[in-house]
PDB file of N, CA and C in Angstrom:
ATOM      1  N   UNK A   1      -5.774  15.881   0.484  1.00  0.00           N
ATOM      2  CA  UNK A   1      -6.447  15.342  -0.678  1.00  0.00           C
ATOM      3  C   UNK A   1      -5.496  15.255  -1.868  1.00  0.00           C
ATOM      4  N   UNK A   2      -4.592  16.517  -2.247  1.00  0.00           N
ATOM      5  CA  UNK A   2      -3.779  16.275  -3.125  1.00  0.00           C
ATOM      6  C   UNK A   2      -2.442  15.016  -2.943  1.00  0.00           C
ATOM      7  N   UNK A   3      -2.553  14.869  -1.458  1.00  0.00           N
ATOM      8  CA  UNK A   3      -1.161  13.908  -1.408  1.00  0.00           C
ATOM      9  C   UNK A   3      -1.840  12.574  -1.940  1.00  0.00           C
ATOM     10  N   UNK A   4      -3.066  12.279  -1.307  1.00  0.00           N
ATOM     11  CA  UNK A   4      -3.529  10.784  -1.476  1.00  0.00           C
ATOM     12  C   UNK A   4      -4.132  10.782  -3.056  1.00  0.00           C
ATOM     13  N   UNK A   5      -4.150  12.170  -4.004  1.00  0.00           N
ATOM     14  CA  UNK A   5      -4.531  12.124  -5.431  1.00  0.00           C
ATOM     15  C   UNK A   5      -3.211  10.989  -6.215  1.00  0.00           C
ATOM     16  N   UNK A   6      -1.944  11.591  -5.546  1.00  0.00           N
ATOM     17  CA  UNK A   6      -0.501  11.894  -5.771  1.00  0.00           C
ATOM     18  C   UNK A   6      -0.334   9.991  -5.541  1.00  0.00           C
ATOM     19  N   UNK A   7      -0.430  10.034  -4.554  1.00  0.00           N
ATOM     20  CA  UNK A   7      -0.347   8.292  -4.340  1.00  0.00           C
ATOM     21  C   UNK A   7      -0.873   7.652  -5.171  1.00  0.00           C
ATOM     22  N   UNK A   8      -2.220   7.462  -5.359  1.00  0.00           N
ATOM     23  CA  UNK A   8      -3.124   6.725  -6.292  1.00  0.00           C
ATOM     24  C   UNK A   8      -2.493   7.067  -8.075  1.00  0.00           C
ATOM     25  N   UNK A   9      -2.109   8.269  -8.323  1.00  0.00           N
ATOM     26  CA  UNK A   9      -1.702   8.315  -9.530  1.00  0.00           C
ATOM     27  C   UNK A   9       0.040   7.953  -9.461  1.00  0.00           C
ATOM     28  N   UNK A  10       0.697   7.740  -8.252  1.00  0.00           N
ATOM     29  CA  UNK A  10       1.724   7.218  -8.524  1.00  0.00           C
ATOM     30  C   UNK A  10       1.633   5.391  -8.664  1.00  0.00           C
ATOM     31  N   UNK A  11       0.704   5.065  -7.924  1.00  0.00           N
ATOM     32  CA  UNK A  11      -0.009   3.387  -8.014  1.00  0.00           C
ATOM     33  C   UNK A  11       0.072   3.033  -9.185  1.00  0.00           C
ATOM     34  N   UNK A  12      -1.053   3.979 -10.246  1.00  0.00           N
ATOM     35  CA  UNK A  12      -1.432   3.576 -11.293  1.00  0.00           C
ATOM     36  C   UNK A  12       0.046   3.702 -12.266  1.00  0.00           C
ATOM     37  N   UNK A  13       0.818   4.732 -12.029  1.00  0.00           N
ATOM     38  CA  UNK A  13       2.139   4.202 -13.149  1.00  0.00           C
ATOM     39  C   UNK A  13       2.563   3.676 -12.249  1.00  0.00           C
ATOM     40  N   UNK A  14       3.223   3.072 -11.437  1.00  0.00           N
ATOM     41  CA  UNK A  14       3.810   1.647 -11.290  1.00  0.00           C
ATOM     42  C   UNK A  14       3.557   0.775 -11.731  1.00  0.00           C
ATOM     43  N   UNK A  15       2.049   0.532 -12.029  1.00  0.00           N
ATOM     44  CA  UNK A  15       1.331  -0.838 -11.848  1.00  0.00           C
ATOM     45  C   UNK A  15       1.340  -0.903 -13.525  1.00  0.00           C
ATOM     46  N   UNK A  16       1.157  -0.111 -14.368  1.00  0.00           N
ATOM     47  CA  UNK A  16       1.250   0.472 -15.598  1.00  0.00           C
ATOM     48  C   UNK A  16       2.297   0.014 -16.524  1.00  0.00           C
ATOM     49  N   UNK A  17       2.783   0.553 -16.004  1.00  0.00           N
ATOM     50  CA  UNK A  17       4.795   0.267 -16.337  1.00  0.00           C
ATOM     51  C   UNK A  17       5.238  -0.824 -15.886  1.00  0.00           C
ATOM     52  N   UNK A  18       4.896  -0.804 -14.936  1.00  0.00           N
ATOM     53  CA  UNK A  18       5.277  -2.801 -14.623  1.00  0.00           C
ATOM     54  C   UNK A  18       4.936  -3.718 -15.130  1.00  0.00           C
ATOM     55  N   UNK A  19       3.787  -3.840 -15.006  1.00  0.00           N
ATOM     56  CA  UNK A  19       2.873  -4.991 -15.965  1.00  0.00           C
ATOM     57  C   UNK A  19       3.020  -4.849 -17.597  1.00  0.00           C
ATOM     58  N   UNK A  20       3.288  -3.089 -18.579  1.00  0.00           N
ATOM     59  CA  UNK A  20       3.090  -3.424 -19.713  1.00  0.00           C
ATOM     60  C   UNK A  20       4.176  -2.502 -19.956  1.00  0.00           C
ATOM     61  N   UNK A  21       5.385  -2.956 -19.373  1.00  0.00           N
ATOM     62  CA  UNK A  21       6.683  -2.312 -19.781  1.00  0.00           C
ATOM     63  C   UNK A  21       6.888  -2.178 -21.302  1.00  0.00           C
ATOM     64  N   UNK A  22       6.957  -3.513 -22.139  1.00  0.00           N
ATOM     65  CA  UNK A  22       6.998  -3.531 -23.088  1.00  0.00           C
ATOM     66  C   UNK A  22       6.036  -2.644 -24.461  1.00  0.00           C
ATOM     67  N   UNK A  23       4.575  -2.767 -24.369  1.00  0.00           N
ATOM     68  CA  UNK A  23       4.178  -1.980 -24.899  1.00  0.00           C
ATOM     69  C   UNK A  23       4.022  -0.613 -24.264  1.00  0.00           C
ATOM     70  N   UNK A  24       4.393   0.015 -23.209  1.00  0.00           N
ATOM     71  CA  UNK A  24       4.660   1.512 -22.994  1.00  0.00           C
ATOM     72  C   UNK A  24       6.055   1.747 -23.904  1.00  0.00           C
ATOM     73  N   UNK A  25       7.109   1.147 -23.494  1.00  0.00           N
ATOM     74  CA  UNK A  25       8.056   1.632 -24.338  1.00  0.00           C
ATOM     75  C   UNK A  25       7.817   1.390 -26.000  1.00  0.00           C
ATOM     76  N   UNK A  26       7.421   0.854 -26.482  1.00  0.00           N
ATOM     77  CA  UNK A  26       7.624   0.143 -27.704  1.00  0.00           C
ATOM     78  C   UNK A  26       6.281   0.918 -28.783  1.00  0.00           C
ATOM     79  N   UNK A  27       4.910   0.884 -28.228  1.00  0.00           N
ATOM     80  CA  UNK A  27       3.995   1.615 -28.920  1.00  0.00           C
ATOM     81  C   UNK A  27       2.796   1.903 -27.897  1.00  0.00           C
ATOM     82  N   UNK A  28       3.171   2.923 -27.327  1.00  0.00           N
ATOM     83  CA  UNK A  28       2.185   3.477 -26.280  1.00  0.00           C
ATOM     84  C   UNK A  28       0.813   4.118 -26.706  1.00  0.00           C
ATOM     85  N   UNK A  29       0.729   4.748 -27.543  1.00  0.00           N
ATOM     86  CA  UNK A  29      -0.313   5.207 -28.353  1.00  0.00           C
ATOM     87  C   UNK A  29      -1.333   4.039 -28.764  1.00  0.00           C
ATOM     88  N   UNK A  30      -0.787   3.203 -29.293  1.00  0.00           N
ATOM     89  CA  UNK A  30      -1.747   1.675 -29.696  1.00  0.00           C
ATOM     90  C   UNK A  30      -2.321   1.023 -28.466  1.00  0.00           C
ATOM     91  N   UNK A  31      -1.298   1.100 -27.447  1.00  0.00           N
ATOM     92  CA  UNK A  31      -1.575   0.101 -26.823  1.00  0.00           C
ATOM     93  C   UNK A  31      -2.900   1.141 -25.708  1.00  0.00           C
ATOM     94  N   UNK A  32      -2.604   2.541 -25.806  1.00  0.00           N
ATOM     95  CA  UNK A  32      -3.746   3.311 -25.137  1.00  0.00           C
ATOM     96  C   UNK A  32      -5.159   3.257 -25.286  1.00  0.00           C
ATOM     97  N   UNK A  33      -4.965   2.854 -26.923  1.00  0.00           N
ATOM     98  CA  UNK A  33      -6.506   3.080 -28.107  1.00  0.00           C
ATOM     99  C   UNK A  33      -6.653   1.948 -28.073  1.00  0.00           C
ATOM    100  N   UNK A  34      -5.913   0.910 -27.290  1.00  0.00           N
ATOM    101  CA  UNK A  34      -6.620  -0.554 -27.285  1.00  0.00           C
ATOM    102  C   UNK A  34      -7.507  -0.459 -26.111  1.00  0.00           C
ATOM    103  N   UNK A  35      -7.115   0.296 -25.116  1.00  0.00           N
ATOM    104  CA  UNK A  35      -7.955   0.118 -24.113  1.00  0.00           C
ATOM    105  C   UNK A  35      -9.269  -0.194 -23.766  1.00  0.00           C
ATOM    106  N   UNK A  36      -9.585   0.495 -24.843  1.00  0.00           N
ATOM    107  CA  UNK A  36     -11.745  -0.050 -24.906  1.00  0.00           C
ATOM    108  C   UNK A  36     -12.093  -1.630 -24.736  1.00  0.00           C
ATOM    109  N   UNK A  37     -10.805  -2.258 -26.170  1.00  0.00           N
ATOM    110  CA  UNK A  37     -10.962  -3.720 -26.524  1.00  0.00           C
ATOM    111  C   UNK A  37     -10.740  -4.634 -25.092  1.00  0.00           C
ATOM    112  N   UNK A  38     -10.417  -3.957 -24.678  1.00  0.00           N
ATOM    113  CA  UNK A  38      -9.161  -4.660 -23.248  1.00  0.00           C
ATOM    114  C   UNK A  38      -9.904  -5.702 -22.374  1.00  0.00           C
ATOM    115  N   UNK A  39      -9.667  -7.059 -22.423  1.00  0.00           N
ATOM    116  CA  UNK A  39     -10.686  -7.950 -21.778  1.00  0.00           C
ATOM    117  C   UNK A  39      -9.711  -8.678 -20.534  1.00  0.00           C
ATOM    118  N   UNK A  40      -9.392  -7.779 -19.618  1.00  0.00           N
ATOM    119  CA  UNK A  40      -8.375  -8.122 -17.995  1.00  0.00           C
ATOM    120  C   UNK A  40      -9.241  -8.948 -17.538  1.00  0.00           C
ATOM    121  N   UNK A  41      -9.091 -10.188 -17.254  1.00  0.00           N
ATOM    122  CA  UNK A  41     -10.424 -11.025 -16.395  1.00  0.00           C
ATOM    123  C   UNK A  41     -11.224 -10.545 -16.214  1.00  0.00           C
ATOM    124  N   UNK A  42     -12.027  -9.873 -17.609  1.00  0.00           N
ATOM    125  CA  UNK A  42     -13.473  -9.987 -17.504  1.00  0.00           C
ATOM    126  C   UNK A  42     -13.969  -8.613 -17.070  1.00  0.00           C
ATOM    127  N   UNK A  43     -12.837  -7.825 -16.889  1.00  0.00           N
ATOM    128  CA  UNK A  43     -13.093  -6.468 -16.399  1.00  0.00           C
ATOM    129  C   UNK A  43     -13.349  -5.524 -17.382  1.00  0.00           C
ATOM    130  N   UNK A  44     -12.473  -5.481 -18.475  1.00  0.00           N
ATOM    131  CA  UNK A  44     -12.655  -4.476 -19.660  1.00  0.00           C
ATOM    132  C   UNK A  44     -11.607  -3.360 -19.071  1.00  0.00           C
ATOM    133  N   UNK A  45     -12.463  -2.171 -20.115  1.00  0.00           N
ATOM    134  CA  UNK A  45     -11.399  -1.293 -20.189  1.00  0.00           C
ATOM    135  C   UNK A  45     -11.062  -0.504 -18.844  1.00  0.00           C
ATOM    136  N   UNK A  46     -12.063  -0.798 -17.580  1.00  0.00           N
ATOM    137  CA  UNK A  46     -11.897  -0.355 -16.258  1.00  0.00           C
ATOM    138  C   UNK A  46     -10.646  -1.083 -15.666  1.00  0.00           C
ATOM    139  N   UNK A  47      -9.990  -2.212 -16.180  1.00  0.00           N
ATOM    140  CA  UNK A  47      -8.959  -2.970 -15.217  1.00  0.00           C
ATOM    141  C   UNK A  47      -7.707  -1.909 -14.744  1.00  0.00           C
ATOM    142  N   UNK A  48      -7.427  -0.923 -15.269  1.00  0.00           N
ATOM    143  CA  UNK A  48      -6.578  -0.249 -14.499  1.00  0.00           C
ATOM    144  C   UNK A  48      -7.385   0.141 -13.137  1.00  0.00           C
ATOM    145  N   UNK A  49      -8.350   1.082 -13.526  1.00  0.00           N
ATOM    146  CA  UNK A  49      -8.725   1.671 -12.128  1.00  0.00           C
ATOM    147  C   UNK A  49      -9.056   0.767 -10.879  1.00  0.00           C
ATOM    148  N   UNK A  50      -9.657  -0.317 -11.646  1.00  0.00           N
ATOM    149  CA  UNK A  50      -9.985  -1.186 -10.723  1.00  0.00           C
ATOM    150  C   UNK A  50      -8.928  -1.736  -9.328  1.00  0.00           C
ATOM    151  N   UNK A  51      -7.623  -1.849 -10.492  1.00  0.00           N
ATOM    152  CA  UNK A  51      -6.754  -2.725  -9.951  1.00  0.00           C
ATOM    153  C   UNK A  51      -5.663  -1.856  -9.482  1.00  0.00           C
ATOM    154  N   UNK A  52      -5.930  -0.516  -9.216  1.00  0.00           N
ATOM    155  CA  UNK A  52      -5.009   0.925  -8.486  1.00  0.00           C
ATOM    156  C   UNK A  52      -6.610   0.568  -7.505  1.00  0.00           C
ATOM    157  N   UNK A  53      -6.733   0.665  -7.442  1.00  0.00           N
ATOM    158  CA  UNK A  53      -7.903   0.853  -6.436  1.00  0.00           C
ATOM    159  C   UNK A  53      -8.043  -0.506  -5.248  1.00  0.00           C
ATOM    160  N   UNK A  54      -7.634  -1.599  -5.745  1.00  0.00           N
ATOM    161  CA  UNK A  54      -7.492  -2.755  -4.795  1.00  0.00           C
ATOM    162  C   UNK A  54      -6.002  -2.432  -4.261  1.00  0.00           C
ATOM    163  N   UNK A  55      -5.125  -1.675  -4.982  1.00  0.00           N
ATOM    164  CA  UNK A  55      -3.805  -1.444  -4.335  1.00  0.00           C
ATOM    165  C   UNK A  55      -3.343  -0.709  -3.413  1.00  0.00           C
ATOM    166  N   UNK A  56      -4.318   0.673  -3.754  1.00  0.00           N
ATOM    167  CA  UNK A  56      -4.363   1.497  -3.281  1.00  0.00           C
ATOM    168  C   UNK A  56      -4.749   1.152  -1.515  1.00  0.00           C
ATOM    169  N   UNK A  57      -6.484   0.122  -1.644  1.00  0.00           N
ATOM    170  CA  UNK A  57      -6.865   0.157  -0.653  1.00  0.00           C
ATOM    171  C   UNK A  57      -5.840  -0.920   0.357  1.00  0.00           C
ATOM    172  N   UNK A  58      -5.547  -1.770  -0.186  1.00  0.00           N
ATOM    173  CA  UNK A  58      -3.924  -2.412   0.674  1.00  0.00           C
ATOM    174  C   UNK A  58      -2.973  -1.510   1.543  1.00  0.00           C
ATOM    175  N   UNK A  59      -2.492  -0.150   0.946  1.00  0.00           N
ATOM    176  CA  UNK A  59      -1.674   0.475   1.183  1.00  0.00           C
ATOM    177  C   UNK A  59      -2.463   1.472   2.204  1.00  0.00           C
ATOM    178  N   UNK A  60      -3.720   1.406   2.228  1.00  0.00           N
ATOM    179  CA  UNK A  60      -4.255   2.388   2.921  1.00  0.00           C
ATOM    180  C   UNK A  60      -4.560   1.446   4.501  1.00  0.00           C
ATOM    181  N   UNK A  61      -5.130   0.658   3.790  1.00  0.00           N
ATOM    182  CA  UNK A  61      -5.195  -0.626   5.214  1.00  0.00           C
ATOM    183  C   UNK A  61      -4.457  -0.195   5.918  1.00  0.00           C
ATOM    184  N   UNK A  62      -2.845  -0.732   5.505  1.00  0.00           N
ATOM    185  CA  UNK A  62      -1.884  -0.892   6.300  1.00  0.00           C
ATOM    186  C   UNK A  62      -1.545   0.177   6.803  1.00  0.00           C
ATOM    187  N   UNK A  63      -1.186   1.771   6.296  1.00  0.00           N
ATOM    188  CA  UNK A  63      -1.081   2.659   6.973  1.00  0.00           C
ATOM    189  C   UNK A  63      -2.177   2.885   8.262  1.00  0.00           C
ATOM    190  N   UNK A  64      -3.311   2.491   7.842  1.00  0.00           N
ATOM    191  CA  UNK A  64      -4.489   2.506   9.300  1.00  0.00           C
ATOM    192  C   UNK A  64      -4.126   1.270  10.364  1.00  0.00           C
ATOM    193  N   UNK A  65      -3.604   0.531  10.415  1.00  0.00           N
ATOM    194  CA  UNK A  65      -3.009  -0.381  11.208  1.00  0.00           C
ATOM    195  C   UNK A  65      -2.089   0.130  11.667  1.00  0.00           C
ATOM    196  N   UNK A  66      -1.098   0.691  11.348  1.00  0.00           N
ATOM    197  CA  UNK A  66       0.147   1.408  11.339  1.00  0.00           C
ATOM    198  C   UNK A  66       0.224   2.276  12.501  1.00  0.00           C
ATOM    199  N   UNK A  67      -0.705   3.359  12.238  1.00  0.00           N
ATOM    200  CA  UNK A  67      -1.607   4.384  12.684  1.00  0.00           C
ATOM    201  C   UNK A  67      -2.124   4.102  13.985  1.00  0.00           C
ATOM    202  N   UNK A  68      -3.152   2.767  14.151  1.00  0.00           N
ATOM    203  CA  UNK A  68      -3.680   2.331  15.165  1.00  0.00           C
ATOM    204  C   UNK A  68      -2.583   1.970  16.125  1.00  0.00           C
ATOM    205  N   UNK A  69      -1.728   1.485  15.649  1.00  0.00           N
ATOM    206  CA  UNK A  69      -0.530   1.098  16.937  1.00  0.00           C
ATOM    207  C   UNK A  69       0.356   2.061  17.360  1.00  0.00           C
ATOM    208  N   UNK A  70       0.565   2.968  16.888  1.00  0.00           N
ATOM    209  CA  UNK A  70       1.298   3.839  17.059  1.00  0.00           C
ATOM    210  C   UNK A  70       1.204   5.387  17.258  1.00  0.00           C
ATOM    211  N   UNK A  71      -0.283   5.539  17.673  1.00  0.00           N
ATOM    212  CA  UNK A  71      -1.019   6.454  18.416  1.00  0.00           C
ATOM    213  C   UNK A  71      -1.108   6.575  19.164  1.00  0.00           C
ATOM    214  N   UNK A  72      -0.676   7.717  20.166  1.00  0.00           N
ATOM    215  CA  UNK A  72      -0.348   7.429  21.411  1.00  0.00           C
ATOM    216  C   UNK A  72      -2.061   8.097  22.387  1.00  0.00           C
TER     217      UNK A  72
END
């Protein structure tokens, strides 16, 4: 449970830092307390979790495919 906590919170800073490199480095605090305002296609201030959570489940897919073939 703690490894797959560990994954999902490593998802979310990738996805974090990737997408809003600029305001993490530059004014992270603002851009945190914007979060409420935050209109991601329509998602609001949930678009992070949302969108660690469609990533997450990709990465989980594929390890279960992975898994399935290579079970002996």
């Amino acid at each position: 449970m703690k490894k797959e906590l560990g994954v999902m919170v490593g998802i979310f800073l990738f996805l974090a830092i990737g997408m809003h490199f600029k305001e993490w480095t530059s004014h992270p605090l603002e851009h945190l307390l914007a979060l409420p305002h935050a209109g991601a296609y329509g998602i609001g201030m949930v678009h992070p979790l949302v969108f660690t959570l469609i990533v997450y489940g990709v990465f989980a897919l594929g390890r279960g495919v992975v898994r399935l073939f290579t079970k002996k």
